[in-house]
mmCIF file of C-alpha atoms in Angstrom:
data_model
loop_
_atom_site.group_PDB
_atom_site.id
_atom_site.type_symbol
_atom_site.label_atom_id
_atom_site.label_comp_id
_atom_site.label_asym_id
_atom_site.label_seq_id
_atom_site.Cartn_x
_atom_site.Cartn_y
_atom_site.Cartn_z
ATOM 1 C CA MET A 795 0.015 0.125 0.010
ATOM 2 C CA ASN A 796 1.460 3.384 -0.931
ATOM 3 C CA TRP A 797 1.541 6.563 1.048
ATOM 4 C CA LYS A 798 -1.230 8.238 -1.223
ATOM 5 C CA THR A 799 -3.640 5.236 -0.431
ATOM 6 C CA ILE A 800 -2.822 5.383 3.297
ATOM 7 C CA ASN A 801 -3.303 9.216 3.301
ATOM 8 C CA ASN A 802 -6.677 8.851 1.290
ATOM 9 C CA LYS A 803 -7.908 6.468 3.905
ATOM 10 C CA LYS A 804 -6.742 8.628 6.909
ATOM 11 C CA MET A 805 -8.601 11.520 5.232
ATOM 12 C CA LYS A 806 -11.904 9.500 5.073
ATOM 13 C CA VAL A 807 -11.478 8.355 8.628
ATOM 14 C CA ASN A 808 -10.770 11.726 9.721
ATOM 15 C CA GLY A 809 -13.850 13.039 7.779
ATOM 16 C CA SER A 810 -15.992 10.470 9.400
ATOM 17 C CA ILE A 811 -14.881 11.499 12.869
ATOM 18 C CA ILE A 812 -15.434 15.136 12.119
ATOM 19 C CA LYS A 813 -19.023 14.224 10.622
ATOM 20 C CA ALA A 814 -19.979 12.467 13.891
ATOM 21 C CA ALA A 815 -18.602 15.139 16.040
ATOM 22 C CA PHE A 816 -20.518 17.759 14.215
ATOM 23 C CA THR A 817 -23.718 15.395 14.460
ATOM 24 C CA LEU A 818 -23.050 15.090 18.337
ATOM 25 C CA LEU A 819 -22.650 18.755 18.668
ATOM 26 C CA SER A 820 -25.829 19.457 16.532
ATOM 27 C CA LEU A 821 -27.685 17.151 19.019
ATOM 28 C CA PHE A 822 -26.198 18.802 21.908
ATOM 29 C CA ALA A 823 -27.270 22.148 20.646
ATOM 30 C CA ALA A 824 -30.724 21.007 20.023
ATOM 31 C CA VAL A 825 -31.147 19.572 23.435
ATOM 32 C CA LEU A 826 -29.819 22.919 25.003
ATOM 33 C CA LEU A 827 -32.348 24.726 22.782
ATOM 34 C CA ALA A 828 -35.327 22.550 23.840
ATOM 35 C CA GLY A 829 -34.291 23.007 27.306
ATOM 36 C CA CYS A 830 -34.351 26.849 26.930
ATOM 37 C CA SER A 831 -37.631 26.438 25.219
ATOM 38 C CA GLN A 832 -39.065 24.578 28.004
ATOM 39 C CA LYS A 833 -37.824 27.157 30.528
ATOM 40 C CA GLU A 834 -39.461 29.983 28.583
ATOM 41 C CA GLU A 835 -42.841 28.106 28.791
ATOM 42 C CA ARG A 836 -42.729 28.151 32.467
ATOM 43 C CA PRO A 837 -44.328 31.436 33.295
ATOM 44 C CA PHE A 838 -43.172 34.118 35.906
ATOM 45 C CA LEU A 839 -45.932 34.676 38.399
ATOM 46 C CA ALA A 840 -46.492 37.639 40.732
ATOM 47 C CA PHE A 841 -48.485 37.149 43.734
ATOM 48 C CA SER A 842 -49.875 40.001 45.995
ATOM 49 C CA VAL A 843 -51.890 39.340 49.282
ATOM 50 C CA TYR A 844 -53.167 41.929 51.501
ATOM 51 C CA GLU A 845 -51.936 40.310 54.850
ATOM 52 C CA GLN A 846 -50.049 37.290 55.978
ATOM 53 C CA LYS A 847 -50.490 37.186 59.832
ATOM 54 C CA THR A 848 -53.906 35.133 60.098
ATOM 55 C CA ALA A 849 -53.700 31.395 60.123
ATOM 56 C CA ARG A 850 -55.894 31.232 56.901
ATOM 57 C CA MET A 851 -53.815 33.537 55.008
ATOM 58 C CA ALA A 852 -50.625 31.888 56.067
ATOM 59 C CA ALA A 853 -52.147 28.588 54.686
ATOM 60 C CA LEU A 854 -53.043 30.212 51.340
ATOM 61 C CA ILE A 855 -49.787 31.695 50.761
ATOM 62 C CA ASN A 856 -47.839 28.551 51.639
ATOM 63 C CA ASP A 857 -50.291 26.425 49.345
ATOM 64 C CA VAL A 858 -49.943 28.713 46.273
ATOM 65 C CA LEU A 859 -46.120 28.826 46.619
ATOM 66 C CA SER A 860 -45.775 25.156 47.113
ATOM 67 C CA ALA A 861 -48.058 24.251 43.950
ATOM 68 C CA ALA A 862 -46.053 26.946 41.871
ATOM 69 C CA GLU A 863 -42.846 25.243 42.981
ATOM 70 C CA GLU A 864 -44.274 21.874 42.042
ATOM 71 C CA ASP A 865 -45.061 22.946 38.572
ATOM 72 C CA GLY A 866 -41.824 24.682 38.114
ATOM 73 C CA TYR A 867 -43.228 28.256 37.892
ATOM 74 C CA SER A 868 -40.935 31.087 39.159
ATOM 75 C CA ILE A 869 -43.018 33.087 41.675
ATOM 76 C CA GLU A 870 -42.565 36.437 43.596
ATOM 77 C CA TRP A 871 -44.839 37.688 46.184
ATOM 78 C CA ARG A 872 -45.481 40.686 48.595
ATOM 79 C CA SER A 873 -47.789 41.211 51.549
ATOM 80 C CA GLY A 874 -49.836 44.467 51.924
ATOM 81 C CA ASP A 875 -49.756 44.115 55.769
ATOM 82 C CA GLY A 876 -53.577 45.142 55.927
ATOM 83 C CA SER A 877 -53.061 48.377 53.949
ATOM 84 C CA ILE A 878 -54.392 49.049 50.616
ATOM 85 C CA GLU A 879 -51.818 51.611 49.835
ATOM 86 C CA LYS A 880 -49.176 49.210 50.432
ATOM 87 C CA GLN A 881 -50.831 46.631 48.338
ATOM 88 C CA LYS A 882 -51.001 48.915 45.476
ATOM 89 C CA ALA A 883 -47.371 49.992 45.930
ATOM 90 C CA ASP A 884 -46.654 46.018 46.034
ATOM 91 C CA ILE A 885 -48.371 45.410 42.839
ATOM 92 C CA ARG A 886 -46.942 48.266 40.984
ATOM 93 C CA GLU A 887 -43.402 46.731 42.186
ATOM 94 C CA LEU A 888 -44.442 43.261 40.953
ATOM 95 C CA ILE A 889 -45.674 44.688 37.521
ATOM 96 C CA GLY A 890 -42.268 46.183 37.162
ATOM 97 C CA ARG A 891 -40.592 42.599 37.370
ATOM 98 C CA LYS A 892 -42.513 41.726 33.921
ATOM 99 C CA PRO A 893 -44.635 38.811 35.136
ATOM 100 C CA GLU A 894 -46.906 36.865 32.760
ATOM 101 C CA TYR A 895 -49.605 36.443 35.511
ATOM 102 C CA LEU A 896 -50.515 38.727 38.483
ATOM 103 C CA ILE A 897 -52.577 36.796 41.148
ATOM 104 C CA VAL A 898 -54.162 39.141 43.574
ATOM 105 C CA VAL A 899 -55.834 38.397 46.989
ATOM 106 C CA PRO A 900 -57.583 41.996 47.184
ATOM 107 C CA ILE A 901 -58.077 43.711 50.449
ATOM 108 C CA GLN A 902 -61.105 45.602 49.054
ATOM 109 C CA THR A 903 -63.390 45.744 46.175
ATOM 110 C CA LEU A 904 -62.497 49.332 45.476
ATOM 111 C CA GLY A 905 -59.283 51.040 45.251
ATOM 112 C CA LEU A 906 -57.077 48.781 43.200
ATOM 113 C CA GLY A 907 -58.631 49.408 39.677
ATOM 114 C CA GLU A 908 -55.937 52.119 38.488
ATOM 115 C CA VAL A 909 -53.014 49.698 39.321
ATOM 116 C CA LEU A 910 -54.612 46.679 37.777
ATOM 117 C CA GLU A 911 -55.413 48.506 34.663
ATOM 118 C CA GLU A 912 -51.537 49.274 34.415
ATOM 119 C CA ALA A 913 -50.949 45.495 34.588
ATOM 120 C CA ARG A 914 -53.302 44.900 31.758
ATOM 121 C CA GLU A 915 -51.890 47.582 29.567
ATOM 122 C CA GLN A 916 -48.466 45.726 29.891
ATOM 123 C CA GLY A 917 -50.183 42.357 28.823
ATOM 124 C CA ILE A 918 -50.071 40.823 32.264
ATOM 125 C CA LYS A 919 -52.973 38.551 32.960
ATOM 126 C CA VAL A 920 -54.785 39.068 36.265
ATOM 127 C CA ILE A 921 -56.231 36.582 38.333
ATOM 128 C CA PHE A 922 -58.181 37.028 41.559
ATOM 129 C CA LEU A 923 -57.847 34.607 44.231
ATOM 130 C CA ASP A 924 -59.953 34.348 47.546
ATOM 131 C CA GLY A 925 -61.837 37.329 46.405
ATOM 132 C CA MET A 926 -62.370 40.088 43.864
ATOM 133 C CA VAL A 927 -62.758 43.689 42.977
ATOM 134 C CA ASP A 928 -65.877 45.426 41.996
ATOM 135 C CA GLN A 929 -66.835 44.929 38.391
ATOM 136 C CA GLU A 930 -66.836 48.622 37.469
ATOM 137 C CA GLU A 931 -63.437 49.103 39.183
ATOM 138 C CA PHE A 932 -61.797 46.537 36.878
ATOM 139 C CA GLN A 933 -63.295 43.544 34.764
ATOM 140 C CA ASP A 934 -60.557 42.700 32.233
ATOM 141 C CA TYR A 935 -59.270 39.725 34.365
ATOM 142 C CA LEU A 936 -58.748 36.047 33.476
ATOM 143 C CA THR A 937 -60.489 34.458 36.220
ATOM 144 C CA VAL A 938 -61.771 34.565 40.060
ATOM 145 C CA ILE A 939 -60.953 31.641 42.207
ATOM 146 C CA ARG A 940 -62.678 31.723 45.637
ATOM 147 C CA PRO A 941 -64.938 30.038 48.322
ATOM 148 C CA ASP A 942 -68.531 30.758 47.748
ATOM 149 C CA ALA A 943 -68.790 33.493 50.603
ATOM 150 C CA ARG A 944 -72.522 34.047 50.033
ATOM 151 C CA TRP A 945 -73.384 30.416 50.764
ATOM 152 C CA GLU A 946 -71.088 30.417 53.678
ATOM 153 C CA GLY A 947 -73.085 33.325 55.443
ATOM 154 C CA GLU A 948 -76.419 31.396 54.576
ATOM 155 C CA GLU A 949 -75.108 28.369 56.330
ATOM 156 C CA CYS A 950 -74.282 30.326 59.444
ATOM 157 C CA ALA A 951 -77.832 31.682 59.407
ATOM 158 C CA ARG A 952 -79.309 28.201 58.819
ATOM 159 C CA LEU A 953 -77.264 26.814 61.962
ATOM 160 C CA LEU A 954 -78.503 29.559 64.212
ATOM 161 C CA GLY A 955 -81.998 28.907 62.879
ATOM 162 C CA GLU A 956 -81.761 25.173 63.824
ATOM 163 C CA TYR A 957 -80.146 26.171 67.260
ATOM 164 C CA PHE A 958 -83.132 28.368 68.414
ATOM 165 C CA ARG A 959 -85.840 26.305 66.849
ATOM 166 C CA GLY A 960 -88.342 29.073 66.767
ATOM 167 C CA THR A 961 -87.451 30.799 70.057
ATOM 168 C CA GLU A 962 -86.981 34.412 69.851
ATOM 169 C CA ALA A 963 -83.479 35.460 69.835
ATOM 170 C CA LYS A 964 -81.396 38.731 69.006
ATOM 171 C CA ILE A 965 -78.197 37.944 66.880
ATOM 172 C CA LEU A 966 -75.211 40.315 66.811
ATOM 173 C CA GLU A 967 -72.880 40.311 63.657
ATOM 174 C CA ILE A 968 -69.256 40.846 63.786
ATOM 175 C CA GLN A 969 -68.159 41.899 60.252
ATOM 176 C CA GLY A 970 -64.974 41.332 58.451
ATOM 177 C CA ILE A 971 -62.791 43.974 56.811
ATOM 178 C CA ALA A 972 -64.914 46.821 55.414
ATOM 179 C CA GLY A 973 -64.968 46.638 51.763
ATOM 180 C CA ASN A 974 -63.609 43.167 51.438
ATOM 181 C CA SER A 975 -65.535 41.095 48.923
ATOM 182 C CA GLN A 976 -65.577 37.973 50.816
ATOM 183 C CA ALA A 977 -66.761 39.731 54.050
ATOM 184 C CA GLN A 978 -69.468 41.733 52.247
ATOM 185 C CA LEU A 979 -70.863 38.339 50.503
ATOM 186 C CA ARG A 980 -70.913 36.545 53.753
ATOM 187 C CA SER A 981 -72.823 39.357 55.422
ATOM 188 C CA VAL A 982 -75.364 39.475 52.466
ATOM 189 C CA GLY A 983 -75.957 35.688 52.506
ATOM 190 C CA PHE A 984 -76.349 35.801 56.282
ATOM 191 C CA ARG A 985 -78.638 38.626 56.527
ATOM 192 C CA ASN A 986 -80.878 37.260 53.576
ATOM 193 C CA GLN A 987 -81.049 33.855 55.173
ATOM 194 C CA LEU A 988 -81.894 35.099 58.550
ATOM 195 C CA CYS A 989 -85.070 36.755 57.085
ATOM 196 C CA GLU A 990 -86.215 32.864 56.670
ATOM 197 C CA TYR A 991 -86.574 32.836 60.522
ATOM 198 C CA PRO A 992 -88.953 35.435 61.890
ATOM 199 C CA ASN A 993 -87.909 34.620 65.503
ATOM 200 C CA LEU A 994 -84.441 35.881 64.734
ATOM 201 C CA GLU A 995 -83.624 39.568 64.859
ATOM 202 C CA LEU A 996 -80.447 41.190 63.859
ATOM 203 C CA THR A 997 -79.729 43.411 66.780
ATOM 204 C CA GLY A 998 -76.707 45.174 65.471
ATOM 205 C CA ALA A 999 -73.259 44.934 63.844
ATOM 206 C CA VAL A 1000 -69.706 45.789 64.941
ATOM 207 C CA GLN A 1001 -66.369 45.727 63.051
ATOM 208 C CA GLY A 1002 -64.054 42.785 63.474
ATOM 209 C CA ASP A 1003 -61.610 43.334 60.468
ATOM 210 C CA PHE A 1004 -60.812 39.405 60.483
ATOM 211 C CA ASP A 1005 -58.858 40.074 63.682
ATOM 212 C CA ARG A 1006 -59.528 38.528 67.143
ATOM 213 C CA VAL A 1007 -58.249 41.423 68.998
ATOM 214 C CA THR A 1008 -60.435 43.917 67.155
ATOM 215 C CA ALA A 1009 -63.527 41.752 67.392
ATOM 216 C CA GLY A 1010 -62.976 41.271 71.052
ATOM 217 C CA SER A 1011 -62.746 44.925 71.665
ATOM 218 C CA SER A 1012 -65.678 45.715 69.499
ATOM 219 C CA LEU A 1013 -67.853 43.218 71.210
ATOM 220 C CA GLN A 1014 -66.695 44.535 74.733
ATOM 221 C CA ASN A 1015 -67.638 48.069 73.684
ATOM 222 C CA PHE A 1016 -70.983 46.733 72.555
ATOM 223 C CA VAL A 1017 -71.653 44.896 75.836
ATOM 224 C CA GLU A 1018 -70.585 47.891 78.001
ATOM 225 C CA LYS A 1019 -73.184 50.014 76.084
ATOM 226 C CA SER A 1020 -75.891 47.534 77.291
ATOM 227 C CA GLY A 1021 -76.029 45.902 73.732
ATOM 228 C CA ASP A 1022 -78.507 42.796 73.932
ATOM 229 C CA PHE A 1023 -77.749 39.817 72.151
ATOM 230 C CA ASP A 1024 -78.511 36.046 72.294
ATOM 231 C CA GLY A 1025 -76.106 34.690 69.433
ATOM 232 C CA ILE A 1026 -73.185 36.043 67.445
ATOM 233 C CA PHE A 1027 -72.344 35.670 63.545
ATOM 234 C CA CYS A 1028 -68.774 36.291 62.759
ATOM 235 C CA SER A 1029 -67.410 36.687 59.260
ATOM 236 C CA SER A 1030 -64.252 34.634 60.255
ATOM 237 C CA ASP A 1031 -63.050 32.199 62.887
ATOM 238 C CA GLU A 1032 -60.426 34.877 63.947
ATOM 239 C CA GLU A 1033 -63.349 37.216 65.101
ATOM 240 C CA GLY A 1034 -65.230 34.311 66.451
ATOM 241 C CA ILE A 1035 -62.286 33.314 69.018
ATOM 242 C CA GLY A 1036 -62.145 37.005 69.680
ATOM 243 C CA ALA A 1037 -65.814 36.991 70.618
ATOM 244 C CA LEU A 1038 -65.372 33.875 72.701
ATOM 245 C CA SER A 1039 -62.495 35.543 74.835
ATOM 246 C CA VAL A 1040 -64.920 38.021 75.947
ATOM 247 C CA ILE A 1041 -68.058 35.868 76.392
ATOM 248 C CA GLY A 1042 -65.874 33.470 78.510
ATOM 249 C CA THR A 1043 -65.646 29.722 78.089
ATOM 250 C CA ALA A 1044 -67.236 28.508 81.197
ATOM 251 C CA GLU A 1045 -70.575 28.164 79.483
ATOM 252 C CA GLY A 1046 -69.625 28.577 76.043
ATOM 253 C CA ALA A 1047 -72.210 27.685 73.246
ATOM 254 C CA ARG A 1048 -74.679 27.157 75.958
ATOM 255 C CA ALA A 1049 -74.468 30.790 77.005
ATOM 256 C CA CYS A 1050 -74.088 32.340 73.696
ATOM 257 C CA PRO A 1051 -73.807 30.502 70.453
ATOM 258 C CA ILE A 1052 -71.108 31.580 68.039
ATOM 259 C CA VAL A 1053 -70.883 30.665 64.424
ATOM 260 C CA SER A 1054 -68.343 31.742 62.048
ATOM 261 C CA VAL A 1055 -66.373 31.075 58.792
ATOM 262 C CA ASN A 1056 -63.074 29.461 57.969
ATOM 263 C CA GLY A 1057 -62.517 26.042 59.522
ATOM 264 C CA GLN A 1058 -59.218 26.770 61.361
ATOM 265 C CA GLN A 1059 -57.562 24.835 64.194
ATOM 266 C CA ASP A 1060 -58.567 27.127 66.903
ATOM 267 C CA ALA A 1061 -62.182 26.873 66.087
ATOM 268 C CA LYS A 1062 -61.702 23.207 65.821
ATOM 269 C CA LYS A 1063 -60.615 23.119 69.516
ATOM 270 C CA ALA A 1064 -63.353 25.132 70.541
ATOM 271 C CA LEU A 1065 -66.051 22.940 68.677
ATOM 272 C CA MET A 1066 -64.573 19.930 70.317
ATOM 273 C CA ALA A 1067 -64.689 21.388 73.744
ATOM 274 C CA GLY A 1068 -68.417 22.212 73.124
ATOM 275 C CA ILE A 1069 -68.051 25.978 73.540
ATOM 276 C CA TYR A 1070 -68.536 26.859 69.956
ATOM 277 C CA LEU A 1071 -71.650 26.340 67.849
ATOM 278 C CA GLY A 1072 -70.306 26.008 64.335
ATOM 279 C CA SER A 1073 -67.616 26.931 61.759
ATOM 280 C CA VAL A 1074 -68.214 26.777 58.081
ATOM 281 C CA GLU A 1075 -65.038 25.529 56.174
ATOM 282 C CA SER A 1076 -63.567 28.040 53.687
ATOM 283 C CA SER A 1077 -60.519 26.238 52.214
ATOM 284 C CA PRO A 1078 -57.331 28.305 51.532
ATOM 285 C CA TYR A 1079 -56.012 25.393 49.636
ATOM 286 C CA LEU A 1080 -56.418 27.003 46.196
ATOM 287 C CA GLY A 1081 -52.976 26.525 44.851
ATOM 288 C CA LYS A 1082 -53.652 23.531 42.618
ATOM 289 C CA GLU A 1083 -56.762 25.149 40.979
ATOM 290 C CA LEU A 1084 -54.705 28.256 40.417
ATOM 291 C CA SER A 1085 -51.885 26.313 38.700
ATOM 292 C CA SER A 1086 -54.368 24.375 36.690
ATOM 293 C CA ILE A 1087 -55.959 27.640 35.368
ATOM 294 C CA ILE A 1088 -52.502 28.771 34.171
ATOM 295 C CA ARG A 1089 -51.630 25.572 32.669
ATOM 296 C CA ARG A 1090 -54.837 25.551 30.552
ATOM 297 C CA ASP A 1091 -54.645 29.098 29.706
ATOM 298 C CA MET A 1092 -50.921 28.723 28.466
ATOM 299 C CA ALA A 1093 -52.315 25.858 26.292
ATOM 300 C CA GLY A 1094 -54.821 28.105 24.672
ATOM 301 C CA VAL A 1095 -57.815 26.438 26.523
ATOM 302 C CA GLU A 1096 -60.487 28.833 27.578
ATOM 303 C CA VAL A 1097 -61.004 28.937 31.439
ATOM 304 C CA GLU A 1098 -64.052 29.718 33.434
ATOM 305 C CA LYS A 1099 -64.718 33.370 34.391
ATOM 306 C CA GLU A 1100 -65.206 32.175 37.945
ATOM 307 C CA MET A 1101 -64.543 29.175 40.241
ATOM 308 C CA LEU A 1102 -66.455 28.727 43.381
ATOM 309 C CA PHE A 1103 -65.982 26.080 46.147
ATOM 310 C CA ARG A 1104 -68.059 25.315 48.953
ATOM 311 C CA GLY A 1105 -66.932 23.727 52.220
ATOM 312 C CA VAL A 1106 -68.560 21.861 55.108
ATOM 313 C CA MET A 1107 -70.354 23.298 58.250
ATOM 314 C CA TYR A 1108 -68.494 21.836 61.300
ATOM 315 C CA THR A 1109 -70.269 21.410 64.669
ATOM 316 C CA GLU A 1110 -69.270 19.519 67.795
ATOM 317 C CA GLU A 1111 -70.633 16.406 66.295
ATOM 318 C CA ASN A 1112 -68.318 16.316 63.327
ATOM 319 C CA ALA A 1113 -65.329 18.481 64.534
ATOM 320 C CA LYS A 1114 -62.905 15.769 64.501
ATOM 321 C CA GLU A 1115 -63.044 15.441 60.751
ATOM 322 C CA MET A 1116 -62.292 19.225 60.258
ATOM 323 C CA GLN A 1117 -58.810 19.490 58.631
ATOM 324 C CA GLY A 1118 -57.977 22.763 60.423
ATOM 325 C CA TYR A 1119 -54.982 25.004 59.758
#
């Protein structure tokens, strides 16, 4: 074999090696590009809540963050610390981070419209969670995911109606945050259903702000002014526990039945002790529904404009079944 033949063979071998190497590099580049494409398909989420101190809100925040992490979404969140002005500032800051979706747990039905419009103008899709804003304030949102607050209020009135069984009684209402959509709907549902019981009279309403200290103080002031009542409806368990601290636990529900909404751990303990009449479950575990909505929207599937969820009324009889949080 002469040197020319040998050299030709070497060139063919080298050419094959180069071709194989080029093919491998092409495949590697394709994998990298596919990986980048997959990452780009994972949206960046911005999440604004109006507070984080209550057990329910802490559970809601953790559930949303866990679901986002499980689905591989990037998410950044802020707490308004109970202030609508801070929540507005938080949302503006989050808009500046250029998210694909803005998830908002609104403190009030009014006051956020302007900043939400800023999000819409930048092509950011708005999702309301555990509440909503007034339709005239802002209506170009993707969806609302929340418990059925009106039904929750109705269930509380029904339980008080069963408890008093035709006996005349005066009912005091301890209301949630003024202007909050869930608090408003619970109050409307409760009052409408209470009309079905002619023996029950709404004797007054005081502010509780979804806070046990505020609720306890408001109830104490009502009592000191010789306010007369036989039962109490609270917009949340936080207010119910605050009311219980004023009434005292010696007689509990036998002295003054308290019904409320949420289904949190402290209410469960009071129910099992027989010192609380009832608590309607209002699940904070909305993370999976939120992630499902986002996946469907990204796939081009039309999503519902509103998703409502109903829980269970818990009393002493079935309190052990309550999940609590």
